[in-house]
Amino acid sequence: MEHTFIGLDVGTQGARAILTDAHGRVLASFSEPFALSAASREEQSPEQWWEACERLLAQILQRPEAASLRAIGVTSTSGTVIPVDEAGTPLHPAIMYSDGRQAETGQRCKALAQKYHPQGYTAFNTTSGLPKMVWFAEQFPEKARRTSKFIHAADFITGKLTGNFNVTDFTNVLKSGYDVANERWPEYIWGHLPIRREWLQEVIQSGTPIGTVTANIARMPANVLVTAGMTDGCASQIASGAVTPGAWNTTIGTTLVVKGVTEKPVYDPLGRLYNHRHPQGFWMPGGASNTGADWISKHFPGNLAALNEAAAAMVPTGKLYWPLEQPGERFPFIAPQAKAFETPGLEGAEKFAAGMEGVAYIEKMAYELIEQLSGEPVKAVYTAGGASNSNLWLRIRACVLGVPVHKMQEVSGAAGAAILAASQTYYGSISEAAAAMAHIDKTMLPEPGLQGAYAEGYRSFREKLKEKGYA
């Protein structure tokens, strides 16, 4: 029987597990929401995560295909940390990435990193792992004395599966201060912060086998491997198929997030981009815009299929609409004062079409910045998020960007975790695994007849940003 793989994704609001074969076909999928409270933004129970994962695994293991299970991969939130004792028992609830109480420690960590290790990660803030460790050590000194390790959210699940809580991966430790270029923990972390060196985990590449499943789970086959995990954003990138140099992924949901692969790290002196480490030694730079698709639900709550059909007859519009719903932009340019703008008189389907064009112009600016900073060409864009369900928007984006835009069949974090599970237990690399398991649903190619008009529209968009002092 062909080998199968499980991907586990523990998110903020719930957990999901999928079972796939070696070709990426989803054989089973189960999810479970968490019972959230007002405090869930700051802290959550890791044990409740694990109990949910146990139930999801129990459902999947009832499938006959699970009898040939080869490996399990795990993904979860970036920046969430958990202090554990020697047995891996949490000494405190998980301190969530979205916890805002570490703003001051974030500033302190950033200043120390810039002073003592500027060549490493320096963009610390309240969502980063290292400030949360510092905050915990200072707020709970008695618990800190009993702490054996600070681990990340994905590490807790891999630890429960294998009994090994001392291992993490390159993507999870980036915001905990690990120097991913030189593969070491910088000395300033324990030299100038209330952190002990022994609290910090061993770091290996995502997808590397940690050990076999030792947890007592009914119907679990013998010798199932568990691999080092990955942050949820990187796992979604893996699922998108954007895993080789020159390939990029744009996810347009509430916001627009760009992630890709380059031969060398992309250094941005303004901090708009940061770099994760690719499992094969490449780099995975990324950035997030405040522009996205949130404007659609607010201003166009009606029949989107009919609206798309009407808008298709109006492109290119020759009009400008930047649908920025919240003040300020952070990528591809930093402009805290930025506000939305539009050509007077826009309404209905024409405004809808112009909004899609405006987001595509922001996306093009992002990729031009990436090419400028990296010196490497963007060869293709893989896409996910709600915006990828609009064929018209895919068409507009391909013509604005001037490269093929690929919509993928499955882009969930759980799918990325399953690919990760197979990458070094069945395949020879993450690139080989993604090539076999991530599949394109449709491709939009640039249309020469529209590219010229959109080049002019893009020029006008850039001039308007400059006129307003934004970029």
mmCIF file with all atom_site columns, C-alpha atoms in Angstrom, residues 12 38-44 78-81 94-108 124-129 131-133 135-136 139:
data_model
loop_
_atom_site.group_PDB
_atom_site.id
_atom_site.type_symbol
_atom_site.label_atom_id
_atom_site.label_alt_id
_atom_site.label_comp_id
_atom_site.label_asym_id
_atom_site.label_entity_id
_atom_site.label_seq_id
_atom_site.pdbx_PDB_ins_code
_atom_site.Cartn_x
_atom_site.Cartn_y
_atom_site.Cartn_z
_atom_site.occupancy
_atom_site.B_iso_or_equiv
_atom_site.pdbx_formal_charge
_atom_site.auth_seq_id
_atom_site.auth_comp_id
_atom_site.auth_asym_id
_atom_site.auth_atom_id
_atom_site.pdbx_PDB_model_num
ATOM 1  C CA . THR A 1 12  ? -5.571  30.437 16.850 1.00 0.00 ? 12  THR A CA 1
ATOM 2  C CA . ALA A 1 38  ? -11.852 36.902 25.957 1.00 0.00 ? 38  ALA A CA 1
ATOM 3  C CA . ALA A 1 39  ? -8.374  36.010 27.191 1.00 0.00 ? 39  ALA A CA 1
ATOM 4  C CA . SER A 1 40  ? -7.580  33.699 24.259 1.00 0.00 ? 40  SER A CA 1
ATOM 5  C CA . ARG A 1 41  ? -5.829  36.491 22.409 1.00 0.00 ? 41  ARG A CA 1
ATOM 6  C CA . GLU A 1 42  ? -3.224  36.551 25.180 1.00 0.00 ? 42  GLU A CA 1
ATOM 7  C CA . GLU A 1 43  ? -3.054  32.973 26.437 1.00 0.00 ? 43  GLU A CA 1
ATOM 8  C CA . GLN A 1 44  ? -4.324  29.518 25.452 1.00 0.00 ? 44  GLN A CA 1
ATOM 9  C CA . SER A 1 78  ? 4.630   32.103 14.681 1.00 0.00 ? 78  SER A CA 1
ATOM 10 C CA . GLY A 1 79  ? 5.771   33.897 17.838 1.00 0.00 ? 79  GLY A CA 1
ATOM 11 C CA . THR A 1 80  ? 3.756   31.849 20.344 1.00 0.00 ? 80  THR A CA 1
ATOM 12 C CA . VAL A 1 81  ? 5.923   30.444 23.180 1.00 0.00 ? 81  VAL A CA 1
ATOM 13 C CA . ALA A 1 94  ? 0.912   29.417 25.868 1.00 0.00 ? 94  ALA A CA 1
ATOM 14 C CA . ILE A 1 95  ? 1.772   33.112 25.496 1.00 0.00 ? 95  ILE A CA 1
ATOM 15 C CA . MET A 1 96  ? 0.150   33.848 22.161 1.00 0.00 ? 96  MET A CA 1
ATOM 16 C CA . TYR A 1 97  ? 1.736   35.772 19.289 1.00 0.00 ? 97  TYR A CA 1
ATOM 17 C CA . SER A 1 98  ? -1.225  38.182 19.457 1.00 0.00 ? 98  SER A CA 1
ATOM 18 C CA . ASP A 1 99  ? -0.598  39.035 23.127 1.00 0.00 ? 99  ASP A CA 1
ATOM 19 C CA . GLY A 1 100 ? 0.037   42.790 23.297 1.00 0.00 ? 100 GLY A CA 1
ATOM 20 C CA . ARG A 1 101 ? 1.578   42.856 26.768 1.00 0.00 ? 101 ARG A CA 1
ATOM 21 C CA . GLN A 1 102 ? 5.174   42.545 25.518 1.00 0.00 ? 102 GLN A CA 1
ATOM 22 C CA . ALA A 1 103 ? 5.432   45.897 23.726 1.00 0.00 ? 103 ALA A CA 1
ATOM 23 C CA . GLU A 1 104 ? 8.088   47.274 26.088 1.00 0.00 ? 104 GLU A CA 1
ATOM 24 C CA . THR A 1 105 ? 10.178  44.093 26.085 1.00 0.00 ? 105 THR A CA 1
ATOM 25 C CA . GLY A 1 106 ? 9.897   44.038 22.302 1.00 0.00 ? 106 GLY A CA 1
ATOM 26 C CA . GLN A 1 107 ? 11.458  47.496 22.092 1.00 0.00 ? 107 GLN A CA 1
ATOM 27 C CA . ARG A 1 108 ? 14.191  46.433 24.502 1.00 0.00 ? 108 ARG A CA 1
ATOM 28 C CA . PHE A 1 124 ? 11.306  42.465 17.446 1.00 0.00 ? 124 PHE A CA 1
ATOM 29 C CA . ASN A 1 125 ? 7.903   43.653 18.674 1.00 0.00 ? 125 ASN A CA 1
ATOM 30 C CA . THR A 1 126 ? 5.117   42.405 20.903 1.00 0.00 ? 126 THR A CA 1
ATOM 31 C CA . THR A 1 127 ? 4.301   39.553 18.452 1.00 0.00 ? 127 THR A CA 1
ATOM 32 C CA . SER A 1 128 ? 7.834   38.101 18.588 1.00 0.00 ? 128 SER A CA 1
ATOM 33 C CA . GLY A 1 129 ? 8.888   35.087 20.621 1.00 0.00 ? 129 GLY A CA 1
ATOM 34 C CA . PRO A 1 131 ? 10.130  39.401 24.090 1.00 0.00 ? 131 PRO A CA 1
ATOM 35 C CA . LYS A 1 132 ? 7.564   36.928 25.398 1.00 0.00 ? 132 LYS A CA 1
ATOM 36 C CA . MET A 1 133 ? 10.323  34.820 26.968 1.00 0.00 ? 133 MET A CA 1
ATOM 37 C CA . TRP A 1 135 ? 8.429   39.091 29.818 1.00 0.00 ? 135 TRP A CA 1
ATOM 38 C CA . PHE A 1 136 ? 7.661   35.700 31.362 1.00 0.00 ? 136 PHE A CA 1
ATOM 39 C CA . GLN A 1 139 ? 6.808   38.503 35.514 1.00 0.00 ? 139 GLN A CA 1
#
